[in-house]
Coordinates of C-alpha atoms in Angstrom, one line a residue:
X1 CA 47.3 58.1 35.5
X2 CA 49.0 57.3 38.8
X3 CA 48.4 53.7 39.8
X4 CA 49.9 51.8 42.7
X5 CA 52.3 49.0 42.1
X6 CA 49.9 46.7 44.1
X7 CA 47.1 47.4 41.6
X8 CA 49.3 46.8 38.6
X9 CA 50.6 43.5 40.0
X10 CA 47.1 42.3 40.7
X11 CA 46.0 43.2 37.2
X12 CA 48.9 41.3 35.7
X13 CA 48.2 38.3 37.9
X14 CA 44.6 38.1 36.7
X15 CA 45.8 37.1 33.2
X16 CA 47.7 34.1 31.8
X17 CA 50.1 35.9 29.5
X18 CA 50.2 33.1 26.9
X19 CA 46.4 33.4 26.6
X20 CA 46.6 37.1 25.7
X21 CA 49.6 36.7 23.4
X22 CA 48.0 33.6 21.9
X23 CA 45.1 35.7 20.5
X24 CA 47.5 37.1 17.9
X25 CA 50.5 34.8 18.0
X26 CA 50.5 31.1 17.4
X27 CA 52.3 29.6 20.3
X28 CA 53.8 26.2 20.9
X29 CA 54.3 24.9 24.5
X30 CA 58.0 24.1 25.3
X31 CA 58.2 23.0 29.0
X32 CA 57.6 26.0 31.2
X33 CA 57.6 28.4 28.2
X34 CA 55.7 28.9 25.0
X35 CA 57.4 29.9 21.8
X36 CA 56.3 31.5 18.5
X37 CA 57.1 33.9 15.8
X38 CA 57.8 37.4 17.1
X39 CA 55.0 39.9 16.4
X40 CA 57.5 42.8 16.6
X41 CA 59.8 41.9 13.8
X42 CA 59.9 39.6 10.7
X43 CA 61.4 36.2 11.3
X44 CA 61.1 32.6 10.0
X45 CA 62.4 30.8 13.0
X46 CA 60.6 31.3 16.4
X47 CA 62.7 33.4 18.8
X48 CA 59.8 34.8 20.8
X49 CA 59.1 33.2 24.2
X50 CA 56.3 33.7 26.8
X51 CA 56.9 32.7 30.4
X52 CA 53.5 32.5 32.3
X53 CA 55.2 31.8 35.6
X54 CA 57.3 35.0 35.5
X55 CA 54.7 37.0 33.6
X56 CA 56.8 38.3 30.8
X57 CA 57.6 37.8 27.1
X58 CA 61.0 38.1 25.5
X59 CA 62.3 38.0 21.9
X60 CA 65.8 36.8 21.5
X61 CA 65.8 38.2 18.0
X62 CA 64.9 41.8 18.5
X63 CA 65.0 42.2 22.2
X64 CA 61.3 43.0 22.8
X65 CA 60.4 42.4 26.4
X66 CA 57.5 43.2 28.7
X67 CA 54.4 42.3 30.6
X68 CA 50.8 41.7 29.5
X69 CA 50.3 45.5 29.7
X70 CA 53.3 46.2 27.4
X71 CA 52.0 43.6 24.9
X72 CA 48.6 45.1 24.6
X73 CA 50.1 48.6 24.3
X74 CA 52.6 47.6 21.6
X75 CA 50.4 45.3 19.5
X76 CA 47.2 47.4 19.7
X77 CA 48.8 50.9 19.7
X78 CA 47.2 51.8 23.0
X79 CA 48.4 54.3 25.5
X80 CA 49.2 53.1 29.0
X81 CA 45.8 54.3 30.4
X82 CA 44.0 52.7 27.5
X83 CA 45.7 49.4 28.0
X84 CA 44.9 49.5 31.7
X85 CA 41.2 50.3 31.1
X86 CA 40.9 47.5 28.5
X87 CA 42.6 44.8 30.6
X88 CA 40.8 45.8 33.8
X89 CA 37.5 45.7 32.0
X90 CA 38.1 42.2 30.8
X91 CA 38.6 40.9 34.3
X92 CA 36.1 43.1 36.1
X93 CA 38.6 45.1 38.0
X94 CA 37.8 48.7 38.9
X95 CA 40.5 51.2 38.0
X96 CA 41.3 53.4 41.0
X97 CA 39.7 56.8 40.7
X98 CA 42.0 59.8 40.2
X99 CA 42.7 62.4 42.9
X100 CA 40.5 65.5 43.3
X101 CA 43.1 67.6 41.6
X102 CA 43.3 65.2 38.6
X103 CA 39.6 65.1 38.4
X104 CA 39.5 68.9 38.1
X105 CA 42.2 68.8 35.4
X106 CA 40.2 66.2 33.5
X107 CA 37.1 68.3 33.7
X108 CA 38.9 71.4 32.5
X109 CA 40.3 69.5 29.5
X110 CA 36.9 68.0 28.7
X111 CA 35.4 71.5 28.8
X112 CA 38.1 72.9 26.6
X113 CA 37.7 70.0 24.2
X114 CA 34.0 70.7 23.9
X115 CA 34.9 74.3 23.1
X116 CA 37.2 73.2 20.3
X117 CA 34.6 70.9 18.9
X118 CA 32.1 73.8 18.7
X119 CA 34.7 76.0 17.0
X120 CA 35.5 73.2 14.4
X121 CA 31.8 72.8 13.6
X122 CA 31.4 76.5 13.2
X123 CA 34.4 76.7 10.8
X124 CA 32.9 73.9 8.7
X125 CA 29.6 75.7 8.4
X126 CA 31.4 78.9 7.3
X127 CA 33.2 77.0 4.5
X128 CA 29.9 75.9 3.0
X129 CA 28.3 79.4 3.4
X130 CA 28.4 82.2 0.9
X131 CA 31.2 83.8 3.0
X132 CA 33.4 80.8 2.4
X133 CA 32.8 80.4 -1.3
X134 CA 36.3 81.5 -2.2
X135 CA 37.9 79.1 0.2
X136 CA 35.7 76.2 -1.1
X137 CA 36.6 77.0 -4.7
X138 CA 40.2 77.0 -3.8
X139 CA 40.2 73.7 -2.1
X140 CA 38.1 72.0 -4.8
X141 CA 40.6 73.4 -7.3
X142 CA 43.2 71.4 -5.4
X143 CA 41.3 68.2 -6.4
X144 CA 39.6 67.4 -3.1
X145 CA 36.1 65.9 -3.1
X146 CA 33.2 66.8 -0.8
X147 CA 33.6 63.5 1.0
X148 CA 37.3 64.3 1.7
X149 CA 36.4 67.7 3.0
X150 CA 33.9 66.2 5.4
X151 CA 36.2 63.4 6.5
X152 CA 38.9 65.8 7.5
X153 CA 36.6 68.5 8.9
X154 CA 38.0 71.3 6.8
X155 CA 36.5 74.8 7.5
X156 CA 37.0 78.5 6.9
X157 CA 37.8 81.3 9.3
X158 CA 36.2 84.6 8.0
X159 CA 38.3 87.7 7.6
X160 CA 36.4 89.6 10.3
X161 CA 38.5 90.4 13.4
X162 CA 35.8 89.1 15.8
X163 CA 33.7 86.6 13.7
X164 CA 34.6 83.6 15.9
X165 CA 34.5 85.5 19.1
X166 CA 31.0 86.8 18.4
X167 CA 29.7 83.4 17.2
X168 CA 31.0 81.6 20.3
X169 CA 29.6 84.3 22.6
X170 CA 26.2 83.7 21.1
X171 CA 26.6 80.0 22.3
X172 CA 27.5 81.1 25.8
X173 CA 31.1 80.0 25.4
X174 CA 33.3 82.0 27.7
X175 CA 35.9 84.3 26.2
X176 CA 38.6 83.1 28.7
X177 CA 38.2 79.5 27.4
X178 CA 38.7 80.7 23.8
X179 CA 41.9 82.5 24.9
X180 CA 43.1 79.5 26.8
X181 CA 42.6 77.2 23.7
X182 CA 44.5 79.8 21.6
X183 CA 41.5 80.7 19.4
X184 CA 41.5 84.3 20.6
X185 CA 44.5 86.6 21.2
X186 CA 44.3 88.8 24.3
X187 CA 46.5 91.8 24.0
X188 CA 48.9 92.4 26.9
X189 CA 47.8 96.0 27.1
X190 CA 44.4 94.9 28.2
X191 CA 42.7 95.6 24.9
X192 CA 39.8 93.6 23.5
X193 CA 40.5 90.0 22.5
X194 CA 40.3 89.1 18.8
X195 CA 40.3 86.1 16.5
X196 CA 43.7 84.4 16.0
X197 CA 42.7 82.9 12.6
X198 CA 41.3 85.2 9.9
X199 CA 40.7 84.5 6.2
X200 CA 42.2 81.1 6.4
X201 CA 41.4 77.6 5.3
X202 CA 41.2 75.7 8.6
X203 CA 42.5 72.2 9.3
X204 CA 41.4 70.7 12.7
X205 CA 44.2 68.9 14.5
X206 CA 43.1 66.0 16.7
X207 CA 44.7 64.0 19.5
X208 CA 45.1 60.2 19.1
X209 CA 41.5 59.7 20.2
X210 CA 40.2 62.0 17.5
X211 CA 39.3 64.9 19.7
X212 CA 40.0 68.4 18.3
X213 CA 42.8 70.1 20.3
X214 CA 44.1 72.7 17.9
X215 CA 44.0 74.1 14.3
X216 CA 46.2 74.8 11.4
X217 CA 45.2 77.6 9.1
X218 CA 46.4 78.3 5.5
X219 CA 46.2 81.9 4.4
X220 CA 44.1 82.6 1.3
X221 CA 45.3 86.2 0.9
X222 CA 48.6 86.7 -0.9
X223 CA 49.3 89.6 1.6
X224 CA 49.3 87.3 4.7
X225 CA 52.6 87.4 6.6
X226 CA 52.5 83.6 7.3
X227 CA 51.2 81.1 4.7
X228 CA 50.5 78.6 7.5
X229 CA 49.7 79.3 11.1
X230 CA 49.2 76.8 13.9
X231 CA 47.6 77.1 17.3
X232 CA 50.0 78.0 20.1
X233 CA 50.9 75.7 22.9
X234 CA 47.9 75.2 25.2
X235 CA 46.6 72.9 27.9
X236 CA 45.3 70.7 25.2
X237 CA 48.0 71.1 22.5
X238 CA 51.7 70.4 22.5
X239 CA 53.1 70.7 19.0
X240 CA 56.1 68.4 19.5
X241 CA 53.9 65.6 20.9
X242 CA 51.2 65.6 18.2
X243 CA 50.8 64.4 14.6
X244 CA 48.3 65.6 12.0
X245 CA 45.8 62.9 11.1
X246 CA 47.0 60.9 14.1
X247 CA 43.7 59.2 15.0
X248 CA 42.8 58.1 11.4
X249 CA 46.3 57.0 10.5
X250 CA 46.7 55.1 13.8
X251 CA 43.9 52.7 12.9
X252 CA 45.0 52.3 9.2
X253 CA 48.6 51.7 10.1
X254 CA 47.8 48.7 12.2
X255 CA 46.1 47.1 9.1
X256 CA 49.0 47.7 6.8
X257 CA 51.9 47.6 9.3
X258 CA 53.2 51.0 8.0
X259 CA 53.0 54.7 8.6
X260 CA 54.1 57.4 6.2
X261 CA 55.3 60.8 7.4
X262 CA 54.9 63.7 5.0
X263 CA 55.4 67.4 5.3
X264 CA 52.0 69.1 5.1
X265 CA 48.3 68.8 5.7
X266 CA 47.5 68.8 2.0
X267 CA 49.9 65.9 1.4
X268 CA 48.1 63.8 4.1
X269 CA 44.6 64.6 2.7
X270 CA 45.5 64.0 -0.9
X271 CA 47.1 60.7 -0.1
X272 CA 44.0 59.6 1.9
X273 CA 41.7 60.5 -1.0
X274 CA 43.7 58.1 -3.1
X275 CA 43.5 55.3 -0.5
X276 CA 46.8 55.8 1.4
X277 CA 45.2 56.3 4.8
X278 CA 48.3 55.8 6.9
X279 CA 50.0 59.2 6.4
X280 CA 50.7 61.8 9.1
X281 CA 52.5 65.1 9.3
X282 CA 54.5 66.9 11.9
X283 CA 53.1 70.4 12.7
X284 CA 55.5 72.8 11.0
X285 CA 58.6 71.6 12.8
X286 CA 61.2 68.8 12.5
X287 CA 60.2 65.5 14.0
X288 CA 60.8 65.4 17.8
X289 CA 61.8 62.4 19.9
X290 CA 58.3 62.2 21.3
X291 CA 56.8 62.1 17.8
X292 CA 59.2 59.4 16.7
X293 CA 58.1 57.3 19.8
X294 CA 54.5 57.8 18.7
X295 CA 55.4 56.6 15.2
X296 CA 57.1 53.5 16.6
X297 CA 53.8 52.6 18.3
X298 CA 52.2 52.6 14.9
X299 CA 54.9 50.8 12.8
X300 CA 58.4 49.4 13.4
X301 CA 60.0 51.3 10.5
X302 CA 58.0 54.5 9.7
X303 CA 58.8 56.0 6.3
X304 CA 59.7 59.7 6.2
X305 CA 59.1 61.6 3.0
X306 CA 61.4 64.5 2.0
X307 CA 61.9 66.6 -1.1
X308 CA 64.6 65.4 -3.4
X309 CA 66.5 68.7 -3.5
X310 CA 69.4 69.8 -1.2
X311 CA 67.1 71.2 1.4
X312 CA 65.2 67.9 1.6
X313 CA 68.5 66.0 1.9
X314 CA 69.5 68.3 4.8
X315 CA 66.1 67.8 6.5
X316 CA 66.5 64.0 6.1
X317 CA 69.9 64.3 7.7
X318 CA 68.5 66.1 10.7
X319 CA 65.9 63.4 11.1
X320 CA 68.6 60.8 11.1
X321 CA 70.5 62.7 13.8
X322 CA 67.4 63.0 15.9
X323 CA 66.5 59.3 15.7
X324 CA 70.0 57.8 16.0
X325 CA 70.3 57.8 19.8
X326 CA 66.8 56.3 20.0
X327 CA 67.3 53.2 17.8
X328 CA 66.6 49.9 19.4
X329 CA 66.1 46.3 18.2
X330 CA 63.4 46.2 15.6
X331 CA 62.8 50.0 15.6
X332 CA 64.2 52.3 12.9
X333 CA 63.2 54.7 10.1
X334 CA 63.2 54.6 6.3
X335 CA 63.5 57.6 3.9
X336 CA 61.5 58.3 0.8
X337 CA 63.0 61.0 -1.4
X338 CA 60.5 62.7 -3.8
X339 CA 61.3 63.3 -7.5
X340 CA 62.5 66.9 -8.1
X341 CA 59.7 69.4 -8.2
X342 CA 57.1 67.0 -6.7
X343 CA 55.5 66.6 -3.3
X344 CA 53.2 63.7 -2.3
X345 CA 50.1 65.8 -3.1
X346 CA 51.2 66.8 -6.6
X347 CA 52.6 63.3 -7.5
X348 CA 49.5 61.3 -6.3
X349 CA 47.1 63.7 -8.0
X350 CA 49.0 63.4 -11.3
X351 CA 50.1 59.7 -11.3
X352 CA 47.9 58.0 -8.8
X353 CA 48.4 55.8 -5.8
X354 CA 50.9 53.5 -7.4
X355 CA 53.5 56.2 -7.9
X356 CA 53.6 56.7 -4.1
X357 CA 53.7 53.0 -3.3
X358 CA 56.6 52.5 -5.7
X359 CA 58.6 55.2 -3.8
X360 CA 57.6 53.5 -0.5
X361 CA 59.0 50.2 -1.8
X362 CA 62.3 51.9 -2.7
X363 CA 62.7 53.8 0.6
X364 CA 66.2 53.8 2.0
X365 CA 67.0 52.4 5.4
X366 CA 68.4 54.8 8.1
X367 CA 71.7 53.1 8.0
X368 CA 72.2 54.0 4.3
X369 CA 71.1 57.6 4.9
X370 CA 73.6 57.9 7.8
X371 CA 76.4 56.5 5.7
X372 CA 75.6 59.0 2.9
X373 CA 75.4 61.9 5.3
X374 CA 78.8 61.0 6.8
X375 CA 80.7 60.2 3.6
X376 CA 79.3 62.2 0.7
X377 CA 81.8 64.8 -0.5
X378 CA 84.4 63.7 2.0
X379 CA 88.0 63.5 0.7
X380 CA 89.6 60.3 2.0
X381 CA 92.5 59.9 -0.3
X382 CA 95.3 59.8 2.3
X383 CA 95.8 57.6 5.5
X384 CA 95.3 60.7 7.6
X385 CA 92.0 61.7 5.9
X386 CA 90.8 58.1 6.1
X387 CA 91.6 58.0 9.8
X388 CA 89.7 61.3 10.2
X389 CA 86.7 59.8 8.4
X390 CA 86.8 56.7 10.5
X391 CA 87.0 58.7 13.7
X392 CA 84.0 60.9 12.6
X393 CA 81.9 57.8 11.8
X394 CA 82.6 55.9 15.0
X395 CA 82.1 59.0 17.1
X396 CA 78.7 59.4 15.6
X397 CA 77.8 55.8 16.1
X398 CA 78.7 56.1 19.7
X399 CA 75.5 58.1 20.1
X400 CA 73.4 55.0 19.7
X401 CA 72.2 54.1 23.2
X402 CA 71.3 50.4 22.6
X403 CA 74.5 48.4 22.8
X404 CA 73.2 45.6 20.5
X405 CA 72.2 48.0 17.7
X406 CA 75.3 50.1 18.2
X407 CA 77.5 47.0 17.7
X408 CA 75.8 46.0 14.6
X409 CA 76.0 49.5 13.1
X410 CA 79.8 49.5 13.9
X411 CA 80.2 46.2 12.1
X412 CA 78.2 47.3 9.1
X413 CA 80.2 50.5 8.8
X414 CA 83.5 48.7 9.1
X415 CA 82.5 46.6 6.2
X416 CA 81.4 49.6 4.2
X417 CA 84.8 51.3 4.9
X418 CA 86.6 48.2 3.9
X419 CA 84.6 47.9 0.6
X420 CA 85.2 51.6 -0.2
X421 CA 89.0 51.6 0.4
X422 CA 89.9 47.9 -0.2
X423 CA 92.9 47.3 -2.5
X424 CA 92.1 46.1 -6.1
X425 CA 91.3 42.4 -6.2
X426 CA 93.5 40.1 -8.1
X427 CA 92.2 38.4 -11.2
X428 CA 91.0 35.0 -10.1
X429 CA 91.2 31.8 -12.0
X430 CA 87.5 32.0 -12.5
X431 CA 87.8 35.5 -14.1
X432 CA 90.3 34.2 -16.5
X433 CA 88.2 31.2 -17.5
X434 CA 84.9 33.1 -18.1
X435 CA 85.0 33.7 -21.9
X436 CA 83.9 37.2 -22.8
X437 CA 83.0 38.1 -19.3
X438 CA 79.6 36.6 -19.6
X439 CA 77.3 35.9 -16.7
X440 CA 77.4 32.6 -14.8
X441 CA 75.1 30.0 -16.4
X442 CA 72.2 28.6 -14.4
X443 CA 72.9 25.5 -12.3
X444 CA 72.5 22.1 -14.0
X445 CA 69.4 20.1 -13.6
X446 CA 68.3 16.5 -14.1
X447 CA 70.9 13.8 -14.6
X448 CA 73.8 16.2 -14.6
X449 CA 72.8 17.7 -11.3
X450 CA 72.6 14.3 -9.8
X451 CA 76.4 13.9 -10.3
X452 CA 76.8 16.6 -7.6
X453 CA 75.6 14.1 -5.0
X454 CA 78.7 12.0 -5.6
X455 CA 81.1 14.8 -4.5
X456 CA 83.4 13.9 -1.7
X457 CA 81.8 15.0 1.6
X458 CA 85.1 15.8 3.2
X459 CA 86.0 18.5 0.8
X460 CA 84.0 21.3 2.5
X461 CA 85.2 20.4 5.9
X462 CA 88.8 20.4 4.7
X463 CA 88.6 23.8 3.1
X464 CA 86.8 25.1 6.2
X465 CA 89.8 24.2 8.2
X466 CA 92.2 25.8 5.7
X467 CA 90.2 29.0 5.7
X468 CA 90.2 29.2 9.5
X469 CA 93.9 28.5 9.8
X470 CA 94.7 31.2 7.2
X471 CA 92.8 33.8 9.2
X472 CA 94.1 32.6 12.6
X473 CA 97.6 32.9 11.3
X474 CA 97.0 36.4 10.2
X475 CA 95.4 37.4 13.5
X476 CA 98.3 36.0 15.5
X477 CA 101.0 37.1 13.0
X478 CA 99.5 40.2 11.3
X479 CA 103.0 41.2 9.9
X480 CA 102.3 38.7 7.2
X481 CA 99.8 41.1 5.7
X482 CA 102.6 43.4 4.5
X483 CA 103.7 40.7 2.1
X484 CA 100.3 39.2 1.2
X485 CA 97.8 42.1 1.5
X486 CA 96.5 41.9 -2.1
X487 CA 96.2 38.1 -2.0
X488 CA 94.3 38.2 1.3
X489 CA 92.0 40.9 0.1
X490 CA 91.0 38.7 -2.9
X491 CA 90.3 35.5 -1.0
X492 CA 86.7 34.2 -0.9
X493 CA 85.7 32.7 2.5
X494 CA 82.7 30.6 3.1
X495 CA 83.0 30.1 6.9
X496 CA 80.8 32.6 8.8
X497 CA 82.8 35.5 10.4
X498 CA 86.0 35.1 8.4
X499 CA 85.1 37.8 5.9
X500 CA 84.7 40.3 8.7
X501 CA 88.0 39.3 10.4
X502 CA 89.8 39.5 7.1
X503 CA 88.2 42.9 6.3
X504 CA 89.3 44.3 9.6
X505 CA 92.9 43.2 9.0
X506 CA 93.0 44.5 5.4
X507 CA 91.4 47.8 6.5
X508 CA 94.1 48.4 9.1
X509 CA 96.8 47.6 6.5
X510 CA 95.1 49.8 3.8
X511 CA 94.9 52.7 6.3
X512 CA 98.6 52.3 7.1
X513 CA 98.0 51.4 10.7
X514 CA 100.4 49.4 13.0
X515 CA 100.3 45.7 12.3
X516 CA 101.6 44.3 15.5
X517 CA 99.7 41.6 17.4
X518 CA 98.7 43.7 20.4
X519 CA 97.3 46.5 18.3
X520 CA 95.4 44.0 16.1
X521 CA 93.9 42.1 19.0
X522 CA 92.9 45.3 20.7
X523 CA 91.2 46.5 17.5
X524 CA 89.3 43.2 17.1
X525 CA 88.3 43.2 20.8
X526 CA 86.9 46.7 20.4
X527 CA 85.1 45.6 17.3
X528 CA 83.5 42.6 18.9
X529 CA 85.3 40.3 16.5
X530 CA 87.7 38.7 19.0
X531 CA 84.9 36.3 20.0
X532 CA 85.1 34.6 16.6
X533 CA 88.9 34.2 17.1
X534 CA 88.3 32.7 20.6
X535 CA 85.8 30.2 19.2
X536 CA 88.2 29.1 16.5
X537 CA 91.0 28.8 19.1
X538 CA 88.9 26.4 21.1
X539 CA 88.5 24.1 18.1
X540 CA 90.6 21.1 19.0
X541 CA 90.9 20.0 15.3
X542 CA 93.1 23.1 14.6
X543 CA 95.4 22.7 17.6
X544 CA 98.0 20.6 15.7
X545 CA 98.9 23.4 13.3
X546 CA 101.5 25.0 15.4
X547 CA 102.5 27.8 12.9
X548 CA 99.1 29.5 13.3
X549 CA 99.5 30.1 17.0
X550 CA 101.1 33.1 18.8
X551 CA 104.0 31.0 20.1
X552 CA 105.3 30.2 16.6
X553 CA 108.2 32.2 15.2
X554 CA 107.3 34.7 12.5
X555 CA 109.4 32.8 9.9
X556 CA 107.6 29.5 10.7
X557 CA 104.2 31.3 10.5
X558 CA 105.1 32.8 7.2
X559 CA 106.2 29.5 5.7
X560 CA 103.1 27.7 7.0
X561 CA 100.8 30.5 5.8
X562 CA 102.3 30.6 2.3
X563 CA 102.1 26.8 1.9
X564 CA 98.5 26.8 3.1
X565 CA 97.6 29.7 0.9
X566 CA 98.9 27.9 -2.2
X567 CA 96.9 24.8 -1.3
X568 CA 93.7 26.9 -0.9
X569 CA 94.2 28.8 -4.1
X570 CA 94.7 25.5 -6.0
X571 CA 91.6 23.8 -4.7
X572 CA 89.5 27.0 -5.1
X573 CA 90.7 27.4 -8.7
X574 CA 89.9 23.7 -9.4
X575 CA 86.5 24.0 -7.9
X576 CA 85.8 27.1 -10.0
X577 CA 87.0 25.4 -13.2
X578 CA 84.8 22.4 -12.4
X579 CA 81.7 24.5 -11.7
X580 CA 82.3 26.5 -14.9
X581 CA 82.7 23.3 -17.0
X582 CA 79.6 21.9 -15.4
X583 CA 77.6 25.1 -16.3
X584 CA 78.9 25.0 -19.9
X585 CA 77.9 21.4 -20.3
X586 CA 74.5 22.1 -18.9
X587 CA 73.9 24.9 -21.4
X588 CA 75.3 23.0 -24.4
X589 CA 75.7 19.2 -24.1
X590 CA 78.4 18.7 -26.8
X591 CA 81.1 16.1 -26.7
X592 CA 83.7 18.8 -26.3
X593 CA 81.9 20.3 -23.2
X594 CA 81.4 16.8 -21.8
X595 CA 85.1 16.1 -22.1
X596 CA 86.0 19.3 -20.4
X597 CA 83.4 18.6 -17.6
X598 CA 84.8 15.1 -16.9
X599 CA 88.4 16.3 -16.9
X600 CA 87.6 19.3 -14.6
X601 CA 85.6 17.0 -12.3
X602 CA 88.4 14.5 -12.1
X603 CA 91.0 17.2 -11.3
X604 CA 88.8 18.7 -8.5
X605 CA 88.0 15.3 -7.0
X606 CA 91.6 14.3 -7.0
X607 CA 92.5 17.5 -5.1
X608 CA 89.7 16.9 -2.6
X609 CA 91.0 13.4 -2.0
X610 CA 94.5 14.7 -1.6
X611 CA 93.4 17.3 0.9
X612 CA 91.4 14.8 2.8
X613 CA 94.5 12.6 3.1
X614 CA 96.5 15.5 4.3
X615 CA 93.8 16.4 6.8
X616 CA 93.8 12.9 8.2
X617 CA 97.6 12.8 8.5
X618 CA 97.6 16.2 10.2
X619 CA 95.0 15.2 12.8
X620 CA 96.6 11.8 13.5
X621 CA 100.2 13.2 13.8
X622 CA 99.2 16.4 15.7
X623 CA 101.2 18.6 13.4
X624 CA 100.9 20.5 10.1
X625 CA 101.4 18.4 7.0
X626 CA 103.7 19.6 4.3
X627 CA 102.9 16.7 2.0

């Protein structure tokens, strides 16, 4: 549909965008804009804005952006022409008529579609005739009901070489049209045309509007060269742009917010018979970019089903590779691996709908599949091999086109690398105190819990400052990592962003990389982590601690760092001891546990008060306190 910019602008101006969006999203007016929860991703805090003056919506959470036309397309699963027709009809605008050439093409397509509908009806009649008894017995033996057969329009192509050709000729359907739709094969030597599908169970393939555009045929004879045979590429049918059960699943997916991609026709049909109506299948090939785009119009995270064997794992890997460059905010894939020896058809027939839904709930996100593909079986036991693995990973991630998604994948994979190759953690005070390695007891309730309200409020702020200074010192004097790598790896941070900075530093140390300031800063800049450093550097409350800054001598930085580390370890251990004593007393209120709780509480509070005093001195004097 070729429409002028003037028409599209006029159509958009006929609508108040917030009125259209407000039909499905609860909006609150904020000045010139309206805000609400984004309809394109799950969120609890509104980040979706609508600007009527500018005529667009934008989500600051997932990046969704567009006009009233885009909104209708993406929320109702419409194509561009469908959205235009719908909106124009609402405001009484007449959509410009297509050119003469386009009219002719549309007439041709309509005529060919009518041919395919006639063929489909004839195949259905054959299935229920005496000639199709064997095919009907076979399909009922697969557990399908009459209602399901009718719903999916299954039919039978007789074994005769010209059965379809002769039947359509009797209906005055031209042979050339049957050749053009792929239903007849015309030999190149000029011989007589003959039926493409013979002695096959026939599955009509429809477009998104439900019009028959092609067929898939399953051979019933064991001697057939191909078990499954699809229509060839035609004016109506493009295999890589079509999905089996597209029209039915399209409607169902909007109700459940999900779409499931399985391998074959029988998987789709069996699932539908058990109430899972939102399944589709590619047509004998791996998913294409265009098919993935269609799936994303149906759901944000389509689930792809694969066999659980090695071949299935390889197929899943190819799907990851295909989708990776296309990822964008809010749009990804999940992967459902079948139990060995099962496919969706066999599993749902044997164990019912719940068995499939359980697998759907456990489906792995694309990020996990990609990590497994890149790391499974890889030897990374030397610095050189680890460096090779890291290069392989980040080269692959560079294929992601969306910069926001790419950056988040890079950060996620850095954390995974760190966790896989991190040095062993030290035993913490808390580990030593937990008797018998038991689980942490539940938090205290009632009167005991109320004592928490009396905790000194400055404690968290003081430890936040210590945490930030520890990491700043390491960033500006990374040589300290050589002496304290194991201790740094075992630290627990509560300030957002510090774990990621620490992980990046420990990762470089563990991989044997250069630990000079320039190299570390360049690494953090490339990783998008230097912004956290800049934010901390701008915090005036940290300025007085001269040892943490680049200008300090390494010896001064080391002295200050070690003193600060000791303080942090002491207060952290005291806090852990206090929390453990509190949990023990909550579980068993004996005199002994009460005495331990009171003593641990007093120790922790005394340390908090001491740290608060030091913090006050440091801020007033403008220098680090060695009290």
